[in-house]
Coordinates of C-alpha atoms in Angstrom, one line a residue:
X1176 CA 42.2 137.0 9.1
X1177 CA 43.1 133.3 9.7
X1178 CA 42.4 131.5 12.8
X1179 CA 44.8 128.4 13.8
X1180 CA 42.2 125.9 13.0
X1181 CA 42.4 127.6 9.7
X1182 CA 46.0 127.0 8.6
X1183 CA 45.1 123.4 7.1
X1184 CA 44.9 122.8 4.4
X1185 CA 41.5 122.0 4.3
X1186 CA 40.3 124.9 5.4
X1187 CA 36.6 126.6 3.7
X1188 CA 35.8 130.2 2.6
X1189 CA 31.8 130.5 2.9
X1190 CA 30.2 133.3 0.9
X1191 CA 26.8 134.6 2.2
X1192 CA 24.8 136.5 -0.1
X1193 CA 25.9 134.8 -2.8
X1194 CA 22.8 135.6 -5.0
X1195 CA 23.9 139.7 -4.8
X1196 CA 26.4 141.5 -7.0
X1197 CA 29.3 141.3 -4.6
X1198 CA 28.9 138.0 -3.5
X1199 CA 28.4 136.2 -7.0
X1200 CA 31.4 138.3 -7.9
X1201 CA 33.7 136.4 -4.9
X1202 CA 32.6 132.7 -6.0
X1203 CA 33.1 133.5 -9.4
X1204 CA 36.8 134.6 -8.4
X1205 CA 37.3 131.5 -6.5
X1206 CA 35.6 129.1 -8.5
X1207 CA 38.7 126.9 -8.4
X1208 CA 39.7 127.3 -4.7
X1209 CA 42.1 130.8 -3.5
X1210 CA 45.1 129.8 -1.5
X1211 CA 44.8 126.2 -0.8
X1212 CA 41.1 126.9 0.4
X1213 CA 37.5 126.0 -0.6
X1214 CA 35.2 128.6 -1.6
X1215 CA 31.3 127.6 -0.9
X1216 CA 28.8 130.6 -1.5
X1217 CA 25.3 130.1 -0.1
X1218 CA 22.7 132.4 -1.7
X1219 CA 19.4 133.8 0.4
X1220 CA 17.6 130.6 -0.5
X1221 CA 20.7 128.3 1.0
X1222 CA 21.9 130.5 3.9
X1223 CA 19.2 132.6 6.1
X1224 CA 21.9 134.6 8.5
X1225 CA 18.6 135.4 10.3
X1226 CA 18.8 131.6 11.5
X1227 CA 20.4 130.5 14.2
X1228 CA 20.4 126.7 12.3
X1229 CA 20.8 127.7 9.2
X1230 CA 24.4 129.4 10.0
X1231 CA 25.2 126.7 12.4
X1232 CA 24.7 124.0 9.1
X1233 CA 27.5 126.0 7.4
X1234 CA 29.8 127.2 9.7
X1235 CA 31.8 125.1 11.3
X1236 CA 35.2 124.9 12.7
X1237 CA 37.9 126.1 10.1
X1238 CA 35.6 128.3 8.0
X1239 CA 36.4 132.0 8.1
X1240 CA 32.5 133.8 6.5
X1241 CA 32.8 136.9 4.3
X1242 CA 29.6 138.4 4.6
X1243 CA 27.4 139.9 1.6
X1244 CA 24.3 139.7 2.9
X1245 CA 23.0 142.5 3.9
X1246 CA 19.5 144.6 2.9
X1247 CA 21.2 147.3 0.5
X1248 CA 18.0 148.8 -0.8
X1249 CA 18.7 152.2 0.5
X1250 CA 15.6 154.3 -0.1
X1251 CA 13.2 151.0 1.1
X1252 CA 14.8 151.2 3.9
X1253 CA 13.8 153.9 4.7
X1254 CA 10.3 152.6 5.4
X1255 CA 11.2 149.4 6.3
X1256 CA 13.9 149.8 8.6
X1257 CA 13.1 146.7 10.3
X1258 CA 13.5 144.8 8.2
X1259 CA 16.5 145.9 7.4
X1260 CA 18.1 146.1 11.0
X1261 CA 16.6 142.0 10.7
X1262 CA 19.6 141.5 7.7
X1263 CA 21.8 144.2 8.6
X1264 CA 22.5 143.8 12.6
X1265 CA 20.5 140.8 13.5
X1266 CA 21.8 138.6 11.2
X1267 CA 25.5 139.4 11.1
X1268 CA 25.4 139.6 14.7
X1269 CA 24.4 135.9 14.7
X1270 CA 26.7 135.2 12.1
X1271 CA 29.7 136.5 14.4
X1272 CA 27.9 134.4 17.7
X1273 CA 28.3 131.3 15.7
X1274 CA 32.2 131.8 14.5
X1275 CA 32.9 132.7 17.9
X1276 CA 31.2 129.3 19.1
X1277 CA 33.5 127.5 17.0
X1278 CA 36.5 129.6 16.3
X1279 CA 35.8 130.3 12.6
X1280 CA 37.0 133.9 11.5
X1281 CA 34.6 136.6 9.6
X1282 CA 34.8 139.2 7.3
X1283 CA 31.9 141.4 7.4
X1284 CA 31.6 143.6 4.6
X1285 CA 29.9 147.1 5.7
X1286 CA 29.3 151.0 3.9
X1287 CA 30.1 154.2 3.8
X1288 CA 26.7 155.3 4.4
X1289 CA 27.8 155.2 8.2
X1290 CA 29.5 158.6 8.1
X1291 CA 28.0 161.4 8.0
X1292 CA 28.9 162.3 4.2
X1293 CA 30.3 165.7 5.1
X1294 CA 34.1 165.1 5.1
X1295 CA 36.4 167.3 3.1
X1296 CA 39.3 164.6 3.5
X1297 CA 39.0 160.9 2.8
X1298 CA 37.2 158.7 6.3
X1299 CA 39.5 156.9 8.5
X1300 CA 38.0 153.8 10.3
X1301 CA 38.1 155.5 13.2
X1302 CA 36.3 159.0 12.2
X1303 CA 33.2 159.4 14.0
X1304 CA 30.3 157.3 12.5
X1305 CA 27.1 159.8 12.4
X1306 CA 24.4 157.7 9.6
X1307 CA 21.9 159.9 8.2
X1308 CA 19.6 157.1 6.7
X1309 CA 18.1 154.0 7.7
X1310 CA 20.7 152.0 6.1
X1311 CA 23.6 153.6 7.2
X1312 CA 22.1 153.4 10.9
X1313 CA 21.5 149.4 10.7
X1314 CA 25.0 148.9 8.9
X1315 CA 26.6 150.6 11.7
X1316 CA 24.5 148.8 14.2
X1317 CA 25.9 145.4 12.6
X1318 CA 29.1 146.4 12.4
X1319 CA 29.1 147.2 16.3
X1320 CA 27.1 143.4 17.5
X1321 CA 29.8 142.1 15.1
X1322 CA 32.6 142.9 17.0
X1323 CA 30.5 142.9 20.4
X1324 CA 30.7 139.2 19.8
X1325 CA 33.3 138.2 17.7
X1326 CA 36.4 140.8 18.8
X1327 CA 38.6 139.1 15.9
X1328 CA 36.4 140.0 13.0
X1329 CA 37.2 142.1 10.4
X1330 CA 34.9 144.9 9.6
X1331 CA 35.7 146.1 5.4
X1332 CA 33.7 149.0 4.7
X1333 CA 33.4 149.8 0.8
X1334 CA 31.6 152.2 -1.3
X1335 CA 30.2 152.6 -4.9
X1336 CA 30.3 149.3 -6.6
X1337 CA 29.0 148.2 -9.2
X1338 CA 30.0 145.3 -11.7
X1339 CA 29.0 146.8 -15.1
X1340 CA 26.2 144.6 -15.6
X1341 CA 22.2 144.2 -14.0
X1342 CA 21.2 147.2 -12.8
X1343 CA 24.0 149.1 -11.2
X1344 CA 25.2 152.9 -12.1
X1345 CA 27.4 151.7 -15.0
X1346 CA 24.9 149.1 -16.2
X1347 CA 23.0 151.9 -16.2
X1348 CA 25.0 154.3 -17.9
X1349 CA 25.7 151.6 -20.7
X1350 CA 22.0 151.3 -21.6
X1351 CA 21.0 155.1 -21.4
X1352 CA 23.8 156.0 -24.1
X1353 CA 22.4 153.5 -26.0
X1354 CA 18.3 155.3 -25.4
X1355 CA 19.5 158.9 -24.8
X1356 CA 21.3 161.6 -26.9
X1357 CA 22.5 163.2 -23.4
X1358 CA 22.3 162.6 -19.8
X1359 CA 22.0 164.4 -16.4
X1360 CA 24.2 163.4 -14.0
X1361 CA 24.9 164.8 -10.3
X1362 CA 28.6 166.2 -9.8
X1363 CA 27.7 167.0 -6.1
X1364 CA 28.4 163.6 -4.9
X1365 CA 32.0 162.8 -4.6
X1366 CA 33.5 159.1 -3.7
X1367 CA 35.2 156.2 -5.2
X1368 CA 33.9 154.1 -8.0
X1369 CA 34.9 150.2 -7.0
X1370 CA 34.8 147.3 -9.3
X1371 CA 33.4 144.5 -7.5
X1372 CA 35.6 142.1 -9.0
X1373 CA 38.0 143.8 -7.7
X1374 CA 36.7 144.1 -4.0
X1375 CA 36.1 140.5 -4.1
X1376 CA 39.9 140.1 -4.2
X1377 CA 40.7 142.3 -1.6
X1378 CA 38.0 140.5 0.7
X1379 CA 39.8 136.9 -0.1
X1380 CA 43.3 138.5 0.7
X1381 CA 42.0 139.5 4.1
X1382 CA 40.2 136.8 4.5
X1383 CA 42.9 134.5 4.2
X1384 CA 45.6 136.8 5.7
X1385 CA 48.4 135.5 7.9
X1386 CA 48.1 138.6 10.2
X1387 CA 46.0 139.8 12.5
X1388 CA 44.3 142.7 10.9
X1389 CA 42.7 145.8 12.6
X1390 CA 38.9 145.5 13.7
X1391 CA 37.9 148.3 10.5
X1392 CA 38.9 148.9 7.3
X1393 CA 38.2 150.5 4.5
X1394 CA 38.5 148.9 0.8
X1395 CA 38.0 151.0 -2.7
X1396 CA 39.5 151.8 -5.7
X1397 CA 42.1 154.4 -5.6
X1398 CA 40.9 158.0 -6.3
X1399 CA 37.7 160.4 -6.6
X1400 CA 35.4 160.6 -8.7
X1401 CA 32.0 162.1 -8.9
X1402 CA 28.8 160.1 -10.3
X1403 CA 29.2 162.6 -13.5
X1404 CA 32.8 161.6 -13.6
X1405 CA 32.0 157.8 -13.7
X1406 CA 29.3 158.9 -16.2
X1407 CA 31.6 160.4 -19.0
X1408 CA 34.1 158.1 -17.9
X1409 CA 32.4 155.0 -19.1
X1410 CA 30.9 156.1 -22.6
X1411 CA 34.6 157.2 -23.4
X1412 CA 35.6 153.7 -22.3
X1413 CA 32.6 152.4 -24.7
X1414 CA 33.8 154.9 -27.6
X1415 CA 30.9 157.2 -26.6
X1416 CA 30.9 160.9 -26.4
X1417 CA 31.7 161.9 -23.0
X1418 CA 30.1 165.3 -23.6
X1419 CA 26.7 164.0 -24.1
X1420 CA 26.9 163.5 -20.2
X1421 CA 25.8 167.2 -18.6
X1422 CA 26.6 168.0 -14.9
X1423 CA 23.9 168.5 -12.6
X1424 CA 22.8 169.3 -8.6
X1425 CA 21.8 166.3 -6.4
X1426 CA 18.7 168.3 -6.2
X1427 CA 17.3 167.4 -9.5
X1428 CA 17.4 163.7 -8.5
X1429 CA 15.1 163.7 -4.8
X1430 CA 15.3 160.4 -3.4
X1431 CA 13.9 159.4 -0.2
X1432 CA 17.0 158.5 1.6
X1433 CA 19.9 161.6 1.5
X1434 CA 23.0 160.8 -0.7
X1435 CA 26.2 161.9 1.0
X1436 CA 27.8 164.5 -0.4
X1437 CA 31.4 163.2 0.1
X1438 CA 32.0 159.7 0.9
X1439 CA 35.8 158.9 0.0
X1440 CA 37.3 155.7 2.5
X1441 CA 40.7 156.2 2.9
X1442 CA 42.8 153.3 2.0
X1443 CA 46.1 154.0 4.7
X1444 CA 44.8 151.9 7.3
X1445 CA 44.0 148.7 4.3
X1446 CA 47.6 149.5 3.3
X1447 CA 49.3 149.6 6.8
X1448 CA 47.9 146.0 7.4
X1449 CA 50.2 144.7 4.6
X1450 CA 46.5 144.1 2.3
X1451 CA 47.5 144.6 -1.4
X1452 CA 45.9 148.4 -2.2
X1453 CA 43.3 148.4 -4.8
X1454 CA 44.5 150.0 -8.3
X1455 CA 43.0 153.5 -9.7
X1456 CA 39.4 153.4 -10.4
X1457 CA 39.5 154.4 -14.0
X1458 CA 41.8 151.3 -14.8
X1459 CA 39.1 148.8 -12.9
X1460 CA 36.4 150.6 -15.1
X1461 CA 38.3 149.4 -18.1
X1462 CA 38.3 146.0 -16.8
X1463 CA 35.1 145.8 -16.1
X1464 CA 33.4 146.9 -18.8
X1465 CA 36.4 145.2 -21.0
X1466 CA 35.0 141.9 -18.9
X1467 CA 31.5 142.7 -19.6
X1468 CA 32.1 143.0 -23.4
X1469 CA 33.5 139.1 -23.4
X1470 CA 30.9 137.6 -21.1
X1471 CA 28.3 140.0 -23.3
X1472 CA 29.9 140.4 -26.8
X1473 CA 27.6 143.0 -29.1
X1474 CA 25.0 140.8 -31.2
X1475 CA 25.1 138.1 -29.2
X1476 CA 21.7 136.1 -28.9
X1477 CA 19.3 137.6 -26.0

């Protein structure tokens, strides 16, 4: 989504949230420039979206912002929604103020947690939101003061990534085959596993896009999969016995804010706007954890 102060050649990408999974993820992709722009990412530390002059210091005429920053704890936030409405509508809702101010263009990067999880066919952007947790409610609220004050932006909500490393569900997986003879994993919860390195593309593409693209869209890997799939999916990746992973109810794992049940983002809309679509899920798991084994090779010095 390129503005006409954004066709030089000159032009900047900034990444806020840099520091988080997602956002380290799009720097890391652009280290050396995408598409005859700059990438700068500006961590927490760098980049407070919460201050006025702090965004004005970075966004400046010609940028076009994707947005990582965001409060994703989901279960804090149910105590502490303040706090998260603070990073999750406050700040991109100031974010959007200042590209209007000075014609820059943003890509706000949003969730699924804003439906209601109780779909039986993949979420259009325009389905009816209906958030049942704290998090869901202040995405949706940012989502809606983004486009209150910047009508151009681009709103990409996701689902279910992870990068195979830290502390996300793979990462996860990975180091409980290595402690654990079998698992329990829910198969209740149904959506679409997304490799952040591969989301981090999709977010340059439409940031730097040629066309205008629709307000919302929705970006994931192609195809279902429950957490129980991606479970036995990635020891068989790893040469591990995918039946050492045993199904279970989302009622053995009680967490303070409600999982949905179904939360599948259907990519028509991403593929109507000309955006390349994202490629099945089970070949970016093979990537990722095929990435992970270079950057992380086994026996290498901790």
């Amino acid at each position: 989504m390129t503005t006409d102060a954004e066709q030089s050649s000159d032009r900047t990408i900034v990444v806020t949230g840099a520091g988080g999974q997602l956002g380290r993820r799009l720097v890391d992709r652009a280290r050396d420039g995408y598409r005859g722009a700059r990438v700068l990412g500006f961590g927490s530390a760098d980049l407070d979206i919460t201050d006025p002059e702090s965004i004005a210091a970075a966004v400046v005429p010609g940028t076009v912002v994707i947005n990582c920053a965001a409060h994703t704890a989901v279960d804090a936030a149910e105590t502490e929604e303040d706090r998260a409405a603070l990073l999750n509508e406050v700040g991109p809702r100031l974010l959007a103020e200042r590209c209007a101010e000075v014609g820059a263009g943003l890509v706000h990067v949003s969730t699924d947690y804003v439906f209601a999880g109780d779909a039986r066919t993949p979420y259009q952007p325009d389905d009816p939101t209906a958030p049942a947790t704290a998090y869901g409610r202040t995405k949706l609220a940012g989502e809606r003061a983004v486009l209150e004050a910047l009508p151009s932006a681009t709103i990409v909500r996701t689902a279910w990534v992870y990068t195979g490393t830290g502390s996300d569900f793979v990462a996860t997986m990975l180091r409980l085959e290595a402690e654990r003879e079998t698992l329990d994993v829910v198969n209740d919860q149904v959506g679409s596993p997304t490799y952040s390195g591969d989301l981090a593309d999709a977010l340059l593409e439409a940031a730097t896009s040629p066309r205008a693209l629709p307000q919302i869209l929705h970006a994931t890997n192609a195809g279902t999969a429950s957490w129980f799939d991606l479970a036995r999916a990635t020891f068989e990746t790893v040469g591990a016995d995918p039946d050492r992973v045993h199904p279970c109810g989302s009622d053995r794992y009680v967490r303070p804010a409600p999982r949905p049940a179904y939360s599948v983002l259907s990519p028509a809309a991403w593929k109507g706007a000309g955006l390349t679509p994202l490629r099945p899920w089970r070949d970016a798991l093979t990537a990722a954890l095929a990435a992970r084994a270079v950057a992380d090779p086994p026996g290498a010095a901790q």
